[in-house]
Amino acid sequence: MPLRNDFDQLVDVKGGFISREIFVDADIYRQELDKVFTRAWLLVGHESLVPNPGDFYTSRMGEESVILCRDKKSEIHVFLNSCRHRGMKVCRYEQGNTSLFTCPYHSWTYTTDGKLQGVPLHRTLYDGVLDREANSLVSVAKLCNYKGSIWATWDKDAPDFITYLGDARIHLDQALDCRDGREGGSEVIGVHKWVFPANWKFAAENFLGDTYHNPSHRSVDLIGIGPSAAAGKKGRRDDELEKAQHVWISFPEGHGVHSAIQPEANEYIESFLDNPILEQYFRHCFEERKRRLGEGARLLPFVGTIFPNTSYHGRQPRGLCAWHPHSPTSTEGWRFFLVDKDAPKEAKEYLRRYYMRYSGPAGMTEQDDMENWLYATAASTGTVARRYPFNYQQSMGAYVTDHPLGGDVSTQVTEQIARGFYRRWTTYMQGGDWHELLGSPASDRQAAE
Amino acid sequence: MTTTVQDQDRQEQLTNAAIERSAAYYRLKADVEDFYYNEADLLDERRFRDWLELLSDDISYFMPIRRNVKFGQQAARENTKRGEGISWFDEDKWTLTKRVEQILTGVHYAEEPLSRITHIVSNVQIKGARPEIGAPHELDVTSRFLVYQNRVEYETYIFVGRRNDTLRLTGNGFKIARREILLEQNILLAKNLTTFF
Ligand code: FES
Ligand SMILES: [Fe+2]
C-alpha cells in the first residue's frame, strides 16, 4: 500500500476543518515519527538534571530513548540509548553518575562523550576491522542549552534553536527566567512521567492556547485550589491577569502561545495570600521584575506549545512538558516542574505542593484534561467518525499580523493558533525544506536582514 | 556484593518483626484488619466524607515516584522523598479534603461518572507499637493493597503495592496519622490517580 500523502486535504485550514485521521491513523503516525520528530527541535531535559561531570539522565525523543549526559569535561551530549553492536539499551537507570556506560549484552563500553571504548577480545575478534570512532553512540545532530533547558534535533540541516523559536522566544522566556526578571536561573525539582491513551497532538494543542476548554475545569474552580485558596479565594490560581489584555498568538514556525499584557500602570495584584512570607516574596519579585524589564514586564505568560510537542505553563503552576508519542492513540507525558534555583526554601516548599495538587495525573486540574483527551481520541477511531472532520472555525480571521509581538495576534479566544500549528504540521508531513518549515514571514524577515 | 549503610537500616526497619506474637498482638492485628476493611468499604461505597473522618488532622499522605536506580542505591535514591521535590502525592488533610470536595461537585469529569473501585488489603503486620503492645497509642503497620478501577466502559487499571502506615488510637478508634503508599510502577501506567489508596 502506498503511503498516504493527502495531507493538505486532511488539513483544511482555510475552511477550518481537520480530519480525524491525523489523530488516529497508524500510517500517518508512522510518518509523523519520521517527518516531524526526526527534524523538529525537541525538549530533552534541563541542565539541573545533570549538574556534575559524569551525570546522566535518560530521556526520550519521539518514541526513542536517549541519554542526556554531561561528560568529564562538563560538556552536555544527547545520545540514542542503543548499543551499536546489537541495539541493547546501554543505560536503563533514570539518572546517575558514571564514567562509562557498559552494555549489559556483550559488554561494549562507551565513555560519557559517547565514544566506544571497550570491546571484549578486540585484538582477536575485531583487529583491523572495527573502527571505534564510527561506532560511537549515535549523537543528535544539534543540541542547545537554552537558559538551562536542553533541546535537540536529529536534523543536521535544522536552523539553530533560537531561529527555530522565532518570536515565540520571549514567551518561552517567561517560563524559564527568574520571577524577578533575571535571565534563566531555573531548576527542575521533579519530573512526572505517565502514559495516557490519547494522541499526542491533543496535549500539544491543549497548551497552544485552547483557553476555550476552561469550563472543563469547573470542579477545581468551584472548590478553589490556588495559592490563595486557604485564604478563601476560589479558582485554581491567583487572578494575576484580571486586568490584563489576553493575547493568543500563532507563530509561523507552528508554535502558539496564550500570554497577557498588563495595563500600562502594571500594578501588583495580590497573590499567594495563603502565606504572608510568600505574598511578600512574590510582591518583591514583581517589583524587581518591573524595575529590571520596564515596559517588558507587562508581558506575562499563560501557556504555550513550541512545535511540535513541548508545552509550558508559565506561572501558576510553572513547568515544561514533553508529549512523547507512543502510538496513534497513546502518549507518554513528562512534566518538568520548575522553580527559581535561588528562591527561598519556603517558596520552593509551597510551590512543589501547589504543583502536585494542580498538575499531572494526580493533579486535580489536569485529571480532567486527560479524561477529555482520552475519550476524544477513543470516539474518533470509528469508521463513521473518521468521515467527519473536527471543526476548527473558531474566530476565523479575527487576528492582526502587524502586532509588535509578531505572528498572528488575536485578542479573543481563537483556534487560529491550532490552524497555524496544523498548517505547519502539514508542511513537515509533505517533507518541506527548512525555509518552508519556518513559515514564510520568518524566512522573509531573515532574507531581508 | 556491597550493601550501603542505608540499605541495612532499611532492611532492619522492614524486617523488624521483633514484636512478640502474643495474644495481645493478634487481638490488635484483628482490630487493625477490621479497621482497614471498614476503610476499604467507605472508599468503595463512595462515602468519601466518612473516609476523611479516619484521617488524623495532621495526616501526612505520601506516594513517592519510584525510580530505576543502580543496585545498592535503592535506599538512597529509588523513591522520591516525603517533604522534598515532586511525588505523586505529598499531601495534608486540607488537600485530601479538597480532593473529596472536587469529586462531590459532580463535575469532576475524571470521576464523573464515578469509577467502580475495589480496594483489597492484605499482608497486615504490626511492626511497631508505642509505648507497648499491651496498651498502645501508636502503631506502625505494613500491608499490601490491590486497587481495581474500572471506569466508564473499558478503562481498567490495577494498582498494586505496599502501604506503610502509622495508626493512632483515639477515643474514636484508629486514625491514620501517616501513610506511605509504594505503588509498584515506575512510569505511571494509568492516565490518572483519582482514587485514594
Ligand atoms: S549489544 Fe551491546 S555489546 Fe552487544
Ligand atoms: Fe486544561
XYZ file of C-alpha atoms and ligand atoms in Angstrom:
651
model
C 0.000 0.000 0.000
C 1.466 3.398 -0.905
C 1.980 5.849 1.960
C -0.782 8.371 2.140
C 0.154 11.905 1.238
C -3.180 13.681 1.109
C -2.175 15.950 3.970
C -3.431 19.205 2.512
C -6.840 17.644 2.057
C -6.826 16.293 5.609
C -5.872 19.706 6.980
C -8.180 22.350 5.550
C -7.015 25.452 7.340
C -8.967 27.834 5.087
C -12.284 26.115 5.672
C -11.469 25.336 9.289
C -11.753 21.542 9.148
C -9.166 18.966 10.142
C -9.628 15.278 9.520
C -9.765 12.935 12.490
C -7.438 10.647 10.541
C -4.402 12.647 11.629
C -5.243 11.820 15.268
C -5.881 8.102 14.894
C -4.375 6.685 11.690
C -1.403 4.331 12.163
C 0.231 5.145 8.826
C 0.078 8.889 9.461
C 1.516 8.279 12.913
C 4.483 6.294 11.491
C 5.140 9.135 9.077
C 4.991 11.703 11.883
C 7.776 9.899 13.740
C 9.962 10.227 10.672
C 8.956 13.575 9.212
C 8.222 15.591 12.348
C 10.098 14.001 15.233
C 13.451 13.487 13.454
C 13.508 17.061 12.190
C 11.966 19.439 14.707
C 13.751 20.630 17.859
C 12.556 18.566 20.832
C 12.862 19.207 24.565
C 15.191 16.649 26.154
C 15.614 17.922 29.689
C 17.260 20.519 31.847
C 20.856 21.163 32.868
C 19.898 20.930 36.552
C 19.231 17.203 35.993
C 22.922 16.702 35.134
C 24.800 19.243 37.276
C 28.166 17.408 37.543
C 30.615 15.764 35.130
C 29.544 12.155 34.543
C 25.892 12.868 35.415
C 23.297 11.361 33.096
C 19.533 11.453 32.781
C 17.677 9.140 30.401
C 15.089 10.935 28.321
C 13.103 10.470 25.140
C 12.909 11.935 21.643
C 9.837 10.789 19.783
C 9.383 7.106 20.589
C 13.054 6.558 21.345
C 15.125 6.500 24.489
C 18.049 8.941 24.631
C 20.717 9.699 27.221
C 21.306 13.258 28.322
C 24.836 13.225 29.656
C 27.446 15.647 30.929
C 30.898 14.350 30.001
C 34.113 14.551 32.033
C 34.887 17.959 30.536
C 31.412 19.128 31.561
C 30.113 19.259 28.009
C 26.481 18.183 27.540
C 25.590 15.466 24.990
C 22.460 13.646 23.889
C 22.813 10.096 22.522
C 20.462 7.429 21.288
C 20.240 4.893 24.114
C 21.079 1.878 21.976
C 24.287 -0.087 21.616
C 25.928 -0.021 18.180
C 26.509 -3.796 18.368
C 23.074 -5.363 18.770
C 20.990 -2.463 19.995
C 20.751 -3.201 23.708
C 19.833 -0.209 25.822
C 23.157 0.826 27.290
C 21.512 2.633 30.180
C 18.379 1.537 31.992
C 18.766 3.796 35.013
C 16.857 7.027 35.091
C 19.572 9.176 36.469
C 23.002 8.812 37.987
C 26.696 9.415 37.635
C 29.093 7.203 35.738
C 32.420 7.196 33.920
C 31.310 4.538 31.418
C 28.122 3.117 30.005
C 28.605 -0.634 29.942
C 26.323 -2.536 27.618
C 24.794 -5.456 29.544
C 24.673 -7.689 26.428
C 28.294 -8.233 25.251
C 29.980 -5.607 27.421
C 30.991 -2.962 24.933
C 31.634 0.206 26.895
C 31.099 3.830 25.943
C 32.608 6.918 27.552
C 30.480 9.821 28.737
C 31.153 11.630 25.471
C 29.670 8.659 23.614
C 32.879 7.127 22.264
C 33.161 3.355 22.019
C 35.961 2.403 24.376
C 35.975 -1.223 25.484
C 35.343 -4.129 23.114
C 35.956 -7.511 24.770
C 38.521 -9.641 22.876
C 39.058 -6.760 20.475
C 42.501 -7.983 19.386
C 41.368 -11.476 18.477
C 37.940 -10.783 17.071
C 37.957 -7.337 15.500
C 41.573 -6.322 14.924
C 41.981 -4.041 11.949
C 38.269 -4.066 11.166
C 36.286 -2.333 13.828
C 36.508 1.446 13.679
C 35.778 2.629 17.215
C 35.124 6.228 16.214
C 32.482 5.173 13.685
C 30.757 3.044 16.312
C 30.206 5.729 18.910
C 26.750 6.092 20.397
C 24.546 7.864 17.875
C 24.549 11.526 18.750
C 21.865 14.101 17.983
C 22.772 16.410 15.104
C 22.339 19.609 17.093
C 21.870 20.467 20.709
C 21.068 23.685 22.519
C 21.153 24.658 26.172
C 18.625 27.438 26.241
C 18.519 29.107 29.641
C 19.020 25.723 31.256
C 16.504 23.797 29.156
C 18.106 21.262 26.821
C 16.808 20.840 23.280
C 17.993 18.653 20.419
C 17.268 17.700 16.826
C 18.300 14.766 14.629
C 18.395 17.012 11.544
C 21.820 18.436 10.731
C 20.192 20.952 8.410
C 17.883 22.317 11.082
C 18.311 26.015 11.865
C 19.769 26.898 15.242
C 17.310 26.725 18.122
C 16.919 30.498 18.505
C 15.935 30.839 14.848
C 13.570 27.887 15.280
C 11.861 29.579 18.233
C 11.333 32.802 16.280
C 9.121 35.313 18.039
C 7.800 32.672 20.435
C 11.095 33.075 22.277
C 10.118 35.873 24.662
C 7.054 33.891 25.718
C 9.066 30.768 26.498
C 11.477 33.089 28.348
C 8.696 33.949 30.774
C 8.649 30.331 31.900
C 12.453 29.984 32.018
C 13.508 33.323 33.551
C 13.573 34.149 37.249
C 10.425 35.540 38.772
C 12.245 38.790 39.485
C 13.196 39.233 35.826
C 16.757 37.889 35.817
C 17.513 35.658 32.841
C 17.419 31.876 33.268
C 18.181 30.603 36.757
C 15.563 27.864 36.952
C 15.938 24.322 38.237
C 13.854 21.172 37.901
C 12.534 19.962 41.273
C 10.898 16.810 39.972
C 9.513 15.044 36.918
C 6.170 13.359 36.316
C 6.057 10.526 33.765
C 2.861 8.783 32.833
C 1.095 7.142 29.919
C -2.348 8.120 28.704
C -4.447 6.750 25.847
C -4.732 9.784 23.603
C -2.986 11.140 20.532
C -0.035 13.395 21.438
C -1.481 16.310 19.468
C -4.419 16.631 21.871
C -1.959 17.540 24.611
C 0.129 19.821 22.382
C -2.994 21.604 21.159
C -4.401 21.958 24.670
C -1.394 24.093 25.655
C -1.239 26.036 22.384
C -3.836 28.316 23.815
C -7.054 26.317 23.920
C -8.482 28.627 26.544
C -11.913 27.614 25.312
C -11.740 24.401 27.370
C -11.792 26.371 30.623
C -15.303 25.127 31.585
C -13.946 21.567 31.797
C -12.085 22.717 34.927
C -15.201 23.888 36.717
C -14.764 21.420 39.580
C -11.438 22.872 40.754
C -12.609 26.405 40.178
C -15.633 25.750 42.386
C -13.644 24.354 45.281
C -10.546 26.560 44.928
C -7.049 25.053 44.911
C -4.904 28.098 44.069
C -2.186 29.813 46.113
C -4.848 31.864 47.901
C -7.406 29.086 48.287
C -6.892 28.532 52.004
C -7.426 32.296 52.386
C -10.839 31.814 50.788
C -10.264 32.550 47.100
C -11.946 30.275 44.591
C -10.340 29.254 41.314
C -7.254 27.243 40.552
C -4.707 30.065 40.517
C -4.391 33.702 41.560
C -6.030 36.038 39.131
C -2.871 37.950 38.248
C -4.204 38.668 34.783
C -7.591 40.047 35.800
C -6.856 43.489 34.323
C -4.614 42.269 31.518
C -5.247 42.150 27.781
C -5.002 38.483 26.891
C -3.334 37.669 23.578
C -3.410 34.446 21.587
C -0.579 34.221 19.084
C 0.088 31.834 16.234
C 3.703 31.869 15.060
C 4.766 30.886 11.531
C 7.031 28.096 12.839
C 3.942 26.343 14.236
C 4.347 27.482 17.831
C 1.443 29.039 19.685
C 1.043 30.885 22.955
C -1.547 32.404 25.187
C 0.048 35.334 27.031
C -1.227 38.557 28.525
C -0.241 42.210 28.588
C -0.758 44.104 31.825
C -2.187 47.631 31.668
C 0.360 50.478 31.460
C 0.217 51.132 35.179
C 1.132 47.448 35.722
C 0.206 47.319 39.367
C 0.846 44.360 41.592
C -2.123 42.074 42.062
C -2.214 40.272 45.384
C -1.265 36.633 45.200
C -0.131 33.782 47.467
C -2.411 35.005 50.241
C -2.148 31.614 51.946
C 1.246 32.522 53.296
C 2.336 36.074 54.248
C 6.005 35.309 53.631
C 5.277 34.162 50.080
C 2.957 37.068 49.490
C 5.845 39.364 50.366
C 8.337 37.402 48.311
C 6.245 37.418 45.155
C 5.399 41.088 45.629
C 9.134 41.733 45.826
C 9.715 39.662 42.665
C 7.030 41.632 40.880
C 8.598 44.990 41.787
C 12.099 43.792 40.892
C 10.947 42.433 37.576
C 9.218 45.705 36.767
C 12.364 47.638 37.661
C 14.542 45.350 35.528
C 12.366 44.925 32.482
C 10.415 48.196 32.454
C 7.772 48.068 29.720
C 8.750 44.458 29.012
C 7.467 43.440 32.434
C 3.920 43.988 31.209
C 4.103 40.735 29.254
C 3.113 37.732 31.343
C 2.867 34.130 30.201
C -0.019 31.773 30.496
C 0.649 28.673 28.393
C 2.220 27.766 25.079
C 3.421 24.962 22.836
C 6.720 25.014 20.980
C 6.173 22.932 17.842
C 5.663 20.029 17.897
C 5.388 18.552 21.399
C 6.862 20.817 24.062
C 4.467 22.809 26.189
C 4.927 25.189 29.076
C 2.891 26.573 31.900
C 4.377 29.978 32.630
C 3.470 30.938 36.169
C 0.886 29.102 38.270
C 1.903 26.289 38.083
C 5.261 26.552 36.282
C 6.882 23.858 34.197
C 7.780 22.322 30.857
C 6.007 19.312 29.334
C 7.105 16.920 26.639
C 4.368 14.860 24.964
C 6.186 11.753 23.761
C 4.302 9.739 21.151
C 3.806 6.030 21.908
C 1.236 5.097 19.268
C -1.538 6.920 17.392
C -3.692 6.611 20.484
C -1.154 6.600 23.301
C 1.180 9.258 24.684
C 3.760 9.419 27.442
C 3.523 12.716 29.272
C 6.573 14.160 31.035
C 6.391 17.247 33.140
C 9.464 19.026 34.441
C 8.491 21.240 37.374
C 10.459 24.491 37.593
C 11.359 26.897 40.372
C 13.969 29.649 40.642
C 17.091 27.921 41.854
C 17.718 30.630 44.442
C 14.109 31.032 45.584
C 13.708 30.931 49.368
C 13.125 27.496 50.835
C 9.645 28.449 51.927
C 8.676 29.429 48.374
C 10.017 26.175 46.921
C 8.167 24.194 49.569
C 4.884 25.903 48.832
C 5.274 25.702 45.068
C 6.019 21.982 44.968
C 2.854 21.299 46.920
C 0.837 23.556 44.657
C 2.281 21.886 41.531
C 1.385 18.427 42.850
C -2.223 19.284 43.592
C -2.649 21.051 40.247
C -0.689 19.125 37.656
C -0.372 15.751 36.016
C -2.249 12.523 36.633
C -2.589 13.170 40.366
C -3.350 16.851 39.859
C -6.894 17.986 40.450
C -6.909 20.273 37.401
C -5.214 18.141 34.804
C -7.061 14.930 35.571
C -9.986 16.471 33.774
C -7.816 17.290 30.751
C -6.740 13.680 30.475
C -10.328 12.474 30.624
C -11.144 14.704 27.663
C -8.115 13.721 25.582
C -8.817 10.040 26.111
C -12.456 9.999 25.137
C -11.981 12.481 22.288
C -9.367 10.112 20.849
C -11.432 6.982 21.513
C -14.573 8.412 19.904
C -12.648 9.411 16.790
C -11.335 5.989 15.787
C -14.600 4.700 14.297
C -15.168 4.230 10.588
C -18.030 6.687 10.554
C -16.413 9.109 12.998
C -13.384 9.377 10.701
C -15.570 10.619 7.863
C -16.384 13.751 9.824
C -13.551 16.203 10.388
C -13.088 18.237 13.570
C -14.350 21.794 13.447
C -11.643 24.465 13.736
C -13.647 27.515 12.652
C -13.406 29.465 15.886
C -12.526 33.167 15.467
C -11.749 32.814 11.754
C -9.882 35.871 10.522
C -10.001 37.584 13.930
C -6.319 38.467 14.187
C -3.821 41.109 13.174
C -0.468 40.498 11.514
C 1.213 43.801 12.383
C 1.361 43.482 16.158
C 4.777 44.193 17.721
C 4.739 40.705 19.288
C 4.880 39.174 15.792
C 2.829 36.303 14.401
C -0.959 36.308 14.076
C -2.166 38.077 17.208
C -5.718 37.696 18.410
C -7.331 39.381 21.379
C -10.109 36.855 21.647
C -10.070 33.117 22.235
C -9.153 31.600 18.907
C -8.386 28.420 17.026
C -6.126 30.436 14.754
C -3.241 29.024 16.789
C -4.364 25.452 16.187
C -4.884 26.215 12.492
C -1.325 27.573 12.374
C 0.024 24.514 14.178
C -1.608 22.078 11.745
C -0.677 24.183 8.734
C 2.953 23.783 9.792
C 2.415 20.105 10.649
C 1.277 19.678 7.027
C 4.490 21.279 5.753
C 6.541 18.787 7.790
C 4.439 15.862 6.575
C 4.967 16.993 2.988
C 8.706 16.973 3.565
C 9.110 20.745 3.290
C 12.544 22.362 3.385
C 13.601 24.465 6.375
C 12.700 27.691 4.603
C 9.116 26.432 4.426
C 9.153 24.840 7.872
C 9.953 28.167 9.486
C 6.970 29.689 7.706
C 7.325 32.385 5.094
C 7.075 35.525 7.272
C 10.049 34.453 9.393
C 12.111 33.388 6.404
C 11.217 36.582 4.553
C 12.465 38.564 7.505
C 15.676 36.559 7.558
C 16.233 37.146 3.883
C 15.720 40.871 4.381
C 18.265 41.035 7.209
C 28.129 -7.632 46.850
C 28.176 -4.373 48.709
C 25.221 -3.046 50.585
C 25.099 0.536 51.714
C 24.548 1.558 55.290
C 21.159 2.948 54.332
C 20.147 -0.376 52.832
C 20.948 -2.151 56.045
C 18.981 0.401 58.048
C 16.032 -0.060 55.808
C 16.188 -3.820 55.913
C 16.185 -3.644 59.681
C 13.150 -1.420 59.611
C 11.247 -3.661 57.281
C 12.077 -6.943 58.893
C 11.571 -5.565 62.356
C 9.252 -8.363 63.388
C 10.551 -8.007 66.895
C 7.090 -7.742 68.376
C 6.322 -10.979 70.110
C 3.369 -12.872 68.623
C 1.360 -12.779 71.811
C -2.395 -12.946 72.227
C -2.319 -9.145 72.594
C -0.569 -8.871 69.188
C -3.169 -10.970 67.409
C -6.075 -9.179 69.064
C -4.656 -5.859 67.976
C -3.911 -7.149 64.482
C -7.505 -8.291 64.109
C -8.669 -4.798 65.108
C -6.327 -3.195 62.607
C -7.513 -5.505 59.819
C -11.089 -4.715 60.683
C -10.267 -1.026 60.524
C -8.736 -1.448 57.047
C -11.699 -3.443 55.750
C -14.007 -0.758 57.005
C -11.842 1.900 55.376
C -11.992 -0.002 52.084
C -15.771 -0.161 52.349
C -16.039 3.585 52.844
C -13.936 4.250 49.742
C -15.559 1.612 47.568
C -19.052 2.712 48.650
C -18.015 6.302 47.793
C -18.549 7.530 51.345
C -15.639 9.924 50.890
C -16.546 12.352 53.664
C -16.742 9.472 56.127
C -13.343 8.320 54.905
C -11.868 11.736 55.743
C -13.005 11.111 59.331
C -10.497 8.265 59.527
C -7.590 10.614 58.912
C -5.943 12.469 61.769
C -5.882 16.243 61.332
C -2.101 16.171 60.995
C -2.010 13.312 58.492
C 0.856 13.026 56.051
C -0.303 11.102 52.971
C 2.539 10.268 50.651
C 3.034 8.340 47.419
C 6.575 8.599 46.049
C 7.569 8.228 42.422
C 9.637 5.047 42.060
C 12.821 5.251 40.030
C 15.154 2.820 38.308
C 18.456 3.005 40.161
C 21.701 1.041 40.354
C 21.984 -1.823 42.801
C 22.916 -0.559 46.209
C 21.282 2.844 45.687
C 17.721 1.695 46.390
C 17.501 3.117 49.875
C 19.051 6.419 48.954
C 17.511 7.042 45.552
C 14.786 4.650 44.493
C 11.864 6.608 45.882
C 11.253 10.329 45.836
C 11.173 11.656 49.367
C 8.472 12.969 51.612
C 8.790 16.714 52.008
C 11.132 17.118 49.017
C 10.556 17.820 45.351
C 7.781 16.145 43.416
C 5.986 12.902 44.244
C 2.621 11.543 43.128
C 1.137 12.639 46.447
C 2.667 14.526 49.369
C -0.474 15.787 50.981
C -2.051 17.021 54.153
C -5.660 16.844 55.245
C -6.518 20.120 53.533
C -5.624 18.788 50.082
C -7.255 15.418 50.681
C -10.410 17.256 51.733
C -10.206 19.315 48.535
C -9.962 16.101 46.512
C -13.113 14.810 48.164
C -14.916 18.127 47.648
C -13.919 18.014 43.995
C -15.483 14.597 43.437
C -18.611 15.777 45.217
C -19.077 18.715 42.806
C -20.416 16.216 40.274
C -18.451 17.976 37.507
C -15.024 16.492 38.171
C -15.126 14.763 34.802
C -12.238 12.402 35.574
C -14.534 10.877 38.239
C -17.866 11.680 36.650
C -19.480 9.237 36.221
C -17.825 7.684 39.261
C -15.371 4.834 38.695
C -16.087 1.383 40.097
C -13.308 0.693 42.559
C -12.432 -2.190 44.858
C -9.715 -1.984 47.486
C -8.222 -5.258 48.675
C -5.905 -5.079 51.680
C -3.754 -7.951 52.864
C -0.421 -8.985 54.479
C -1.186 -6.846 57.521
C 1.568 -6.827 60.122
C 2.156 -4.639 63.131
C 5.777 -3.585 63.033
C 5.890 -1.242 65.970
C 3.765 -0.309 68.971
C 4.252 2.720 71.206
C 4.533 2.764 74.129
C 3.846 -1.008 74.170
C 1.736 -3.655 72.503
C -0.471 -4.143 75.564
C -1.633 -0.516 75.717
C -0.537 1.244 72.548
C -1.117 4.860 71.471
C 0.518 4.483 68.083
C 1.136 1.558 65.763
C 3.325 1.136 62.722
C 1.546 -1.181 60.336
C 2.585 -2.534 56.952
C 0.205 -4.032 54.413
C -0.268 -4.724 50.697
C -3.002 -3.264 48.536
C -4.606 -4.189 45.274
C -6.869 -1.487 43.913
C -9.025 -2.342 40.921
C -10.554 0.540 38.999
C -12.984 0.279 36.139
C -14.213 3.478 34.592
C -16.964 4.268 32.100
C -16.828 1.211 29.803
C -13.455 -0.279 29.017
C -10.986 1.715 31.078
C -9.458 -0.618 33.673
C -6.469 -0.118 35.943
C -4.884 -2.337 38.568
C -2.733 -0.647 41.180
C -0.658 -2.926 43.380
C 1.757 -2.023 46.121
C 2.654 -1.637 49.750
C 1.400 0.664 52.456
C 3.367 1.771 55.496
C 1.016 3.368 57.998
C 1.181 4.920 61.385
C -2.161 4.496 63.145
C -3.124 6.436 66.243
C -5.546 5.069 68.808
C -8.100 7.628 69.893
C -11.333 7.535 71.861
C -12.895 7.356 68.405
C -10.992 4.316 67.204
C -7.960 4.316 64.938
C -6.918 7.390 62.976
C -4.405 7.294 60.146
C -1.596 9.661 61.099
C 0.873 8.793 58.378
C 0.553 6.791 55.212
C 3.234 5.917 52.693
C 1.959 4.267 49.523
C 4.538 2.423 47.442
C 2.942 1.808 44.065
C 4.929 -0.817 42.157
C 5.327 1.210 38.991
C 7.973 3.494 37.546
C 6.228 5.377 34.750
C 2.643 5.604 35.884
C 0.663 3.176 33.745
C -2.597 4.994 34.250
C -3.866 8.255 32.881
C -4.949 9.449 36.318
C -4.788 8.792 40.035
C -8.283 9.808 41.025
C -8.699 7.228 43.750
C -7.409 7.153 47.318
C -5.101 4.382 48.487
S 24.534 -5.345 22.159
Fe 25.854 -4.084 23.250
S 27.656 -5.221 23.303
Fe 26.380 -6.483 22.123
Fe -6.829 22.078 30.942
